[in-house]
Amino acid sequence: TLQNWNKQNQFLLKTKQKMSSGSRRHRGASKPTRQQQGAAPPALFDDTSDMPQAGFGMQPPPPPPPPQQGFYDPSAHQAFASDPYGAGAYQPQYQPPGQPQQPQQQSYQPSFNPGQLLNNPMVNDMAMQYGQQVFGQGTQYVQENLNKYVTNSRIKYYFAVDNAYVGKKLMLLLFPYANKNWSLKYSSDEQAQAPQQQQPQQSVPVAPRFDVNAPDLYIPVMAFVTYILLCGVALGIGNKFTPEQLGVLTSTALVWLLVEILALLLTFYIFNLNSRLRYLDLVAYAGYKYVGMIAIVLSGLLFSSLGFYIALLWFGAALAFFLIRTLNFQIQAADHSSEGHKRRLYMLLFIAGLQPLFMWLLTARVLS
Amino acid sequence: DHSNNMGFGLFSLLEAGLLLLNAICVLHRERFLARFGWSSEQRDFGEPGVTAKGQLVNLVNSVQFVMRGPLIVVNSLVIVYKLVLG
């Protein structure tokens, strides 16, 4: 797979050439220019495989001094063949063995003559080794740092969604009265389950892709961003928009989300309800209200205040119903007494009652 | 309606949290909480924390025990910050 490695190397090389020549934009791919802006942090691109892939996410090594740029010249021309505007600045002068013949490219003469260094296959090998090693180091660095803060596999569970799940879940959030079965599917299957570090024997909920009742973080995150943008639009319609408002909206919404989750955690502790809900589950369930809020803001924009209140009532009730039904199976009392059951009921009602309150709080501000 | 709540930053959340913790820490067990039966010596059952009130008493006690030291530090920092930077 010399060819594959050469292909992978070329993006690295194109970046290095860009960074040193600093010239025109590459028309075909926009990704390398992202690495051009200062020291772009690695790993913006999340790939779900464990092997290092063609590197958009890797840290570019420091640009070599210009006379060495001739290193990569003949292997770099392969990607420039299809690009009429890019830095096809170097005349291909040397065909390394194993590469197919590419059509010659019309290009301008570079300002310096990129020596004949790469005619030497030993130098070529060394350059590829260097690139490979740096790439490996970059990936390793990223993985270590990321795993320090956030458990990678745990979060991946919440984003394992597909289109069918998203569609069904959105329908469920907006109209939950038609659903019959609210229980989660559990499995001890290694493939489908959420990775658990401490208790590998316990059966865990199936990934959201396989069960429409499982919580996910994709919908809340997307709904949150959409809600912020929609509030910006609503403010603009009311002629009250400034860009700072977006920041204020975002931080306010985040603060209320945090407050709600802290209140929920506190209430769980006080009522002594041991639930299987983890923190991220609570974040997911608290984040589902943004879907309703989007619909509320939209109808408030379209149908002014009557539509706003009707939508608030409808979607508030729908979300409360959805949460009560979903959490019914997941909140268990520690002691199976009547006291425990009563507390569980109060907890459910408390959670459900918070939703319309927050929905109202966060949407009334943008609709005047 | 936009002038009502002009948005909370994350810093105001931190300040609110700090004030709440202060409020929990200044509750005096013997002089104040004992009058309401909330202090920890007054309970008879051997296993604390089964009832909601037990959990709350537990929570208050633990917050007081754990947070008194760090709260002194954080409070001083915030006081200096507010004095200097307004």
PDB file of C-alpha atoms in Angstrom, chain A residues 19 37 44 75 93 124 142 144 149 153 168-169 178 263-264 267 291 295 304 308 313 316 326 334 341 351 363:
ATOM      1  CA  MET A  19       2.164  26.971   5.002  1.00  0.00           C
ATOM      2  CA  GLN A  37      -4.727  28.964  10.437  1.00  0.00           C
ATOM      3  CA  LEU A  44     -11.510  18.028  15.303  1.00  0.00           C
ATOM      4  CA  SER A  75       4.888  11.913  -5.105  1.00  0.00           C
ATOM      5  CA  GLN A  93      10.520  15.323 -12.579  1.00  0.00           C
ATOM      6  CA  ASN A 124      12.252   9.507  -0.184  1.00  0.00           C
ATOM      7  CA  VAL A 142      -4.684  13.321  20.880  1.00  0.00           C
ATOM      8  CA  GLU A 144      -4.221  10.422  25.540  1.00  0.00           C
ATOM      9  CA  TYR A 149     -11.148  14.307  30.289  1.00  0.00           C
ATOM     10  CA  SER A 153     -16.412   5.135  24.483  1.00  0.00           C
ATOM     11  CA  LYS A 168     -38.765   8.102  15.250  1.00  0.00           C
ATOM     12  CA  LYS A 169     -37.501   9.849  18.315  1.00  0.00           C
ATOM     13  CA  ALA A 178     -49.287   6.768  20.100  1.00  0.00           C
ATOM     14  CA  ALA A 263     -31.713  20.178  40.949  1.00  0.00           C
ATOM     15  CA  LEU A 264     -32.486  16.743  39.576  1.00  0.00           C
ATOM     16  CA  THR A 267     -33.601  15.559  44.404  1.00  0.00           C
ATOM     17  CA  VAL A 291     -36.983  20.121  20.464  1.00  0.00           C
ATOM     18  CA  ALA A 295     -41.535  24.194  17.752  1.00  0.00           C
ATOM     19  CA  SER A 304     -48.020  35.427  17.406  1.00  0.00           C
ATOM     20  CA  PHE A 308     -47.210  30.623  21.273  1.00  0.00           C
ATOM     21  CA  LEU A 313     -49.360  23.888  26.260  1.00  0.00           C
ATOM     22  CA  GLY A 316     -45.208  20.980  27.278  1.00  0.00           C
ATOM     23  CA  THR A 326     -39.840   6.907  29.798  1.00  0.00           C
ATOM     24  CA  ALA A 334     -34.310   1.778  46.934  1.00  0.00           C
ATOM     25  CA  HIS A 341     -43.341   4.547  45.585  1.00  0.00           C
ATOM     26  CA  ILE A 351     -39.300  16.325  36.586  1.00  0.00           C
ATOM     27  CA  THR A 363     -38.828  31.039  24.961  1.00  0.00           C
TER      28      THR A 363
END
